[in-house]
Amino acid sequence: IATSDKNGTAYVYKAKKPRLELSGAHWHSRFMPSTQLSSLKDPFKSKAIAFDKAMKAAGIQVIYTNAYRPPQRQYLMYYSAMIARGQIDPKDVPPFQPENDDDPVNISWIHYNSTNIDNAASKSGGTSLFNKYGIGNNPIGKPYKSNHNGGEAFDCRISNWGIGKTITNASGQRITIKSRADIAKVGESYGVKHWSQYGEKATGKKDDPHWSKSGR
């Protein structure tokens, strides 16, 4: 970093490299997501809240597990999943690239023994974090690419998909839920799209808890 004093004398300061912390399950507690619909961004927030009210009025039990998710957490989830699934070597994971003055993620995916890279420990560190997240086979979007990072998605568990309950859609129609597709259609009437109708059809991958502005 170059600068000068009031007399014009030039100085050069060397920026210190951030101290990196080894990967592992302990990173799970960093950059925690919100589970509140209030953390979402309008207009999607208002649509999600309206759908939530309709479900609760119908006696459908809903538990929210994710709403807004920081991009830093998205980065950790995305690359720990890639490591655990054998899709990338820990040494090839790129550093987090903050946007909008976001905080960095000072993680080292690479573990070392006394002289060299410890490949087993590196793989174990990423895999243990992946397991702690409980991602399973669900797809994970890249940081800043997920609707969660923009406050335009949420994950939830809906008791028995509301099957057997009668719910009012956004047009005021009373709909008796007979399948997952039925409640997905009701959600879409409010502007809340389920993964099964969009992401799953496009990728073949399931992500049952996921709802968003685009269904992806």
GROMACS .gro file of C-alpha atoms in nm:
model
  216
    1ILE     CA    1   0.000   0.000   0.000
    2ALA     CA    2   0.160   0.326  -0.111
    3THR     CA    3   0.092   0.657   0.066
    4SER     CA    4   0.265   0.982   0.158
    5ASP     CA    5   0.272   1.235   0.441
    6LYS     CA    6   0.194   1.610   0.419
    7ASN     CA    7   0.552   1.684   0.308
    8GLY     CA    8   0.523   1.450   0.014
    9THR     CA    9   0.750   1.182   0.162
   10ALA     CA   10   0.648   0.847   0.017
   11TYR     CA   11   0.599   0.539   0.229
   12VAL     CA   12   0.515   0.184   0.134
   13TYR     CA   13   0.333  -0.043   0.377
   14LYS     CA   14   0.300  -0.413   0.316
   15ALA     CA   15  -0.047  -0.547   0.387
   16LYS     CA   16  -0.037  -0.851   0.613
   17LYS     CA   17  -0.175  -1.171   0.472
   18PRO     CA   18  -0.480  -1.292   0.664
   19ARG     CA   19  -0.420  -1.570   0.909
   20LEU     CA   20  -0.599  -1.877   0.779
   21GLU     CA   21  -0.782  -2.131   0.991
   22LEU     CA   22  -0.794  -2.496   0.891
   23SER     CA   23  -1.116  -2.639   0.754
   24GLY     CA   24  -1.333  -2.860   0.969
   25ALA     CA   25  -1.677  -2.902   1.124
   26HIS     CA   26  -1.621  -2.600   1.353
   27TRP     CA   27  -1.681  -2.367   1.053
   28HIS     CA   28  -2.046  -2.473   1.062
   29SER     CA   29  -2.118  -2.219   1.338
   30ARG     CA   30  -1.978  -1.927   1.133
   31PHE     CA   31  -2.188  -1.698   0.912
   32MET     CA   32  -2.515  -1.839   1.041
   33PRO     CA   33  -2.833  -1.804   0.830
   34SER     CA   34  -3.161  -1.653   0.938
   35THR     CA   35  -3.466  -1.876   0.978
   36GLN     CA   36  -3.707  -1.580   0.976
   37LEU     CA   37  -3.911  -1.477   0.673
   38SER     CA   38  -3.858  -1.119   0.788
   39SER     CA   39  -3.494  -1.150   0.676
   40LEU     CA   40  -3.602  -1.184   0.313
   41LYS     CA   41  -3.613  -0.904   0.056
   42ASP     CA   42  -3.930  -0.753  -0.085
   43PRO     CA   43  -4.124  -0.817  -0.296
   44PHE     CA   44  -4.047  -1.186  -0.234
   45LYS     CA   45  -4.070  -1.138   0.144
   46SER     CA   46  -4.430  -1.019   0.126
   47LYS     CA   47  -4.521  -1.310  -0.101
   48ALA     CA   48  -4.356  -1.563   0.130
   49ILE     CA   49  -4.533  -1.419   0.436
   50ALA     CA   50  -4.871  -1.432   0.258
   51PHE     CA   51  -4.814  -1.799   0.165
   52ASP     CA   52  -4.704  -1.873   0.521
   53LYS     CA   53  -5.022  -1.717   0.661
   54ALA     CA   54  -5.235  -1.924   0.421
   55MET     CA   55  -5.065  -2.246   0.528
   56LYS     CA   56  -5.102  -2.169   0.897
   57ALA     CA   57  -5.467  -2.069   0.851
   58ALA     CA   58  -5.518  -2.413   0.693
   59GLY     CA   59  -5.362  -2.583   0.994
   60ILE     CA   60  -5.047  -2.682   0.807
   61GLN     CA   61  -4.739  -2.702   1.027
   62VAL     CA   62  -4.430  -2.534   0.881
   63ILE     CA   63  -4.078  -2.520   1.026
   64TYR     CA   64  -3.835  -2.280   0.858
   65THR     CA   65  -3.470  -2.387   0.852
   66ASN     CA   66  -3.316  -2.127   0.618
   67ALA     CA   67  -3.419  -1.791   0.479
   68TYR     CA   68  -3.146  -1.534   0.409
   69ARG     CA   69  -2.810  -1.714   0.393
   70PRO     CA   70  -2.483  -1.518   0.391
   71PRO     CA   71  -2.271  -1.572   0.078
   72GLN     CA   72  -1.982  -1.675   0.303
   73ARG     CA   73  -2.186  -1.969   0.429
   74GLN     CA   74  -2.287  -2.048   0.071
   75TYR     CA   75  -1.917  -2.064  -0.020
   76LEU     CA   76  -1.839  -2.300   0.268
   77MET     CA   77  -2.136  -2.524   0.186
   78TYR     CA   78  -2.064  -2.531  -0.187
   79TYR     CA   79  -1.697  -2.624  -0.166
   80SER     CA   80  -1.726  -2.860   0.130
   81ALA     CA   81  -1.988  -3.047  -0.075
   82MET     CA   82  -1.759  -3.056  -0.378
   83ILE     CA   83  -1.474  -3.191  -0.165
   84ALA     CA   84  -1.690  -3.455   0.003
   85ARG     CA   85  -1.836  -3.564  -0.331
   86GLY     CA   86  -1.491  -3.596  -0.487
   87GLN     CA   87  -1.558  -3.318  -0.737
   88ILE     CA   88  -1.260  -3.102  -0.643
   89ASP     CA   89  -0.924  -3.144  -0.470
   90PRO     CA   90  -0.899  -2.925  -0.157
   91LYS     CA   91  -0.585  -2.759  -0.296
   92ASP     CA   92  -0.784  -2.641  -0.599
   93VAL     CA   93  -1.062  -2.466  -0.405
   94PRO     CA   94  -1.052  -2.094  -0.491
   95PRO     CA   95  -1.053  -1.836  -0.212
   96PHE     CA   96  -1.378  -1.658  -0.132
   97GLN     CA   97  -1.416  -1.340  -0.336
   98PRO     CA   98  -1.613  -1.089  -0.126
   99GLU     CA   99  -1.854  -0.851  -0.293
  100ASN     CA  100  -2.018  -0.538  -0.153
  101ASP     CA  101  -1.761  -0.508   0.130
  102ASP     CA  102  -1.862  -0.849   0.267
  103ASP     CA  103  -1.641  -1.008   0.530
  104PRO     CA  104  -1.375  -1.253   0.408
  105VAL     CA  105  -1.364  -1.627   0.475
  106ASN     CA  106  -1.014  -1.692   0.603
  107ILE     CA  107  -1.020  -2.068   0.569
  108SER     CA  108  -0.743  -2.302   0.459
  109TRP     CA  109  -0.885  -2.606   0.282
  110ILE     CA  110  -0.533  -2.748   0.270
  111HIS     CA  111  -0.391  -2.929   0.574
  112TYR     CA  112  -0.021  -3.004   0.610
  113ASN     CA  113   0.189  -3.262   0.788
  114SER     CA  114   0.546  -3.186   0.892
  115THR     CA  115   0.671  -3.147   0.534
  116ASN     CA  116   0.394  -3.173   0.274
  117ILE     CA  117   0.025  -3.138   0.203
  118ASP     CA  118  -0.171  -3.395   0.403
  119ASN     CA  119  -0.425  -3.506   0.144
  120ALA     CA  120  -0.620  -3.728   0.384
  121ALA     CA  121  -0.652  -3.454   0.646
  122SER     CA  122  -0.749  -3.199   0.380
  123LYS     CA  123  -1.026  -3.425   0.248
  124SER     CA  124  -1.138  -3.505   0.602
  125GLY     CA  125  -1.160  -3.135   0.697
  126GLY     CA  126  -1.387  -3.050   0.406
  127THR     CA  127  -1.594  -3.366   0.444
  128SER     CA  128  -1.653  -3.315   0.816
  129LEU     CA  129  -1.787  -2.966   0.745
  130PHE     CA  130  -2.012  -3.103   0.470
  131ASN     CA  131  -2.147  -3.366   0.708
  132LYS     CA  132  -2.212  -3.104   0.977
  133TYR     CA  133  -2.425  -2.902   0.737
  134GLY     CA  134  -2.642  -3.207   0.670
  135ILE     CA  135  -2.660  -3.125   0.299
  136GLY     CA  136  -2.697  -3.486   0.188
  137ASN     CA  137  -2.765  -3.512  -0.184
  138ASN     CA  138  -2.926  -3.169  -0.213
  139PRO     CA  139  -2.781  -2.936  -0.478
  140ILE     CA  140  -2.594  -2.626  -0.354
  141GLY     CA  141  -2.563  -2.307  -0.557
  142LYS     CA  142  -2.243  -2.110  -0.588
  143PRO     CA  143  -2.192  -1.810  -0.358
  144TYR     CA  144  -2.372  -1.498  -0.483
  145LYS     CA  145  -2.562  -1.720  -0.731
  146SER     CA  146  -2.810  -1.867  -0.484
  147ASN     CA  147  -3.146  -1.701  -0.428
  148HIS     CA  148  -3.077  -1.746  -0.056
  149ASN     CA  149  -2.792  -1.493  -0.077
  150GLY     CA  150  -3.027  -1.235  -0.225
  151GLY     CA  151  -3.298  -1.290   0.035
  152GLU     CA  152  -3.526  -1.448  -0.225
  153ALA     CA  153  -3.553  -1.809  -0.106
  154PHE     CA  154  -3.630  -2.013   0.202
  155ASP     CA  155  -3.607  -2.375   0.310
  156CYS     CA  156  -3.874  -2.534   0.526
  157ARG     CA  157  -4.030  -2.859   0.638
  158ILE     CA  158  -4.405  -2.885   0.573
  159SER     CA  159  -4.583  -3.150   0.775
  160ASN     CA  160  -4.700  -3.423   0.533
  161TRP     CA  161  -4.694  -3.160   0.255
  162GLY     CA  162  -5.029  -3.039   0.388
  163ILE     CA  163  -5.203  -3.339   0.233
  164GLY     CA  164  -5.564  -3.355   0.346
  165LYS     CA  165  -5.574  -2.986   0.440
  166THR     CA  166  -5.780  -2.723   0.256
  167ILE     CA  167  -5.597  -2.399   0.183
  168THR     CA  168  -5.691  -2.070   0.020
  169ASN     CA  169  -5.475  -1.968  -0.277
  170ALA     CA  170  -5.387  -1.613  -0.373
  171SER     CA  171  -5.704  -1.584  -0.587
  172GLY     CA  172  -5.925  -1.678  -0.295
  173GLN     CA  173  -6.000  -2.031  -0.420
  174ARG     CA  174  -6.023  -2.312  -0.166
  175ILE     CA  175  -5.789  -2.595  -0.264
  176THR     CA  176  -5.777  -2.937  -0.099
  177ILE     CA  177  -5.418  -3.061  -0.098
  178LYS     CA  178  -5.382  -3.413  -0.236
  179SER     CA  179  -5.012  -3.413  -0.333
  180ARG     CA  180  -4.688  -3.217  -0.318
  181ALA     CA  181  -4.770  -3.076  -0.662
  182ASP     CA  182  -5.094  -2.930  -0.525
  183ILE     CA  183  -4.925  -2.728  -0.252
  184ALA     CA  184  -4.656  -2.623  -0.501
  185LYS     CA  185  -4.930  -2.477  -0.721
  186VAL     CA  186  -5.078  -2.290  -0.425
  187GLY     CA  187  -4.735  -2.151  -0.338
  188GLU     CA  188  -4.686  -2.037  -0.696
  189SER     CA  189  -5.017  -1.851  -0.684
  190TYR     CA  190  -4.856  -1.635  -0.415
  191GLY     CA  191  -4.535  -1.597  -0.619
  192VAL     CA  192  -4.343  -1.859  -0.422
  193LYS     CA  193  -4.213  -2.138  -0.647
  194HIS     CA  194  -4.107  -2.484  -0.532
  195TRP     CA  195  -3.790  -2.655  -0.651
  196SER     CA  196  -3.981  -2.966  -0.763
  197GLN     CA  197  -4.156  -2.769  -1.037
  198TYR     CA  198  -3.844  -2.594  -1.172
  199GLY     CA  199  -3.505  -2.695  -1.037
  200GLU     CA  200  -3.582  -3.065  -1.014
  201LYS     CA  201  -3.729  -3.078  -1.363
  202ALA     CA  202  -3.422  -2.900  -1.502
  203THR     CA  203  -3.151  -3.088  -1.311
  204GLY     CA  204  -3.308  -3.415  -1.201
  205LYS     CA  205  -3.193  -3.339  -0.845
  206LYS     CA  206  -3.427  -3.319  -0.548
  207ASP     CA  207  -3.430  -3.035  -0.296
  208ASP     CA  208  -3.764  -3.076  -0.122
  209PRO     CA  209  -3.724  -2.797   0.139
  210HIS     CA  210  -3.645  -2.526  -0.118
  211TRP     CA  211  -3.881  -2.247  -0.227
  212SER     CA  212  -3.779  -1.928  -0.405
  213LYS     CA  213  -3.878  -1.651  -0.645
  214SER     CA  214  -3.771  -1.865  -0.943
  215GLY     CA  215  -3.802  -2.222  -0.816
  216ARG     CA  216  -3.424  -2.258  -0.841
   0.00000   0.00000   0.00000
